[in-house]
C-alpha angles and dihedrals in degrees: 000000000000123000111220115268114255112259091252090054089047091054093045094047088056094048092048090053089054100252122152105237130196111187109212116208121296096353096146091063103032110100145109097253091133090067094061144313128313110216175076091076125208109171155347121273120205123208139170116225102221087225138097130220123061098231093047092043093052095048093048091052092046098047104028125210132283091270095036118039121208158300094058095184143356097252133010112217104211121204093261089059098255117139114219109202106215106166142355124208124033113002135188096243116101105031119183116342141159119311088206090059091051092052085052092051096047087049091045091231135135111295118248120220112285106235103151137048103210103119129079102238092180091074099049108038135069101223133216123185113200122206107248134120087235092222096124089249104067105102120244102217116220094245086057097050094047087053092053093051089046096053093046093048090043092058093043092047090053093049100040087246125149125222088274090079088071118092140164123238083242092062091048107044125038107240097031124120110183144156094030122179103050130036128250089225084063091045096048090049085053090050094043087054094050093047092056 
């Protein structure tokens, strides 16, 4: 069981991994903690936003939508590889997912198929939304892919986790497809190599 790192430690971990960070407003106190606990944390979840345009995407992930209040993640990774911190604490990004998947993440074992949504993921995962239309055609620039690998490695390094603690939303919640355009197996290999 790992308590979430402090906001300062989180920022420091990202910077230590060489990530370009922009702090958006009151991100340290912007959260959904009044809706339930955050922690213990067990992994990092990667998403695509299904949006385009950095400014619009960051604003949406910070403020949310009428049906889903923000923050919608902890950090937004835009096409240029910048990580925009929009919240810290419980965030509306993971939703309900599969308890078998959570057990596998905790044990750092291969993930089983996600076939139920019975566990609160917002409590247990750091979340990063990545600016991409998610249509399988919108490109993933090299700088953005590099940043995704670095942020995942940064959190894993700080907690002493392996690459098996990095999952995609599609691996957590039935019916989700994100991130689309690269495989999580590829990303985990990249994180593993960074952690060596």
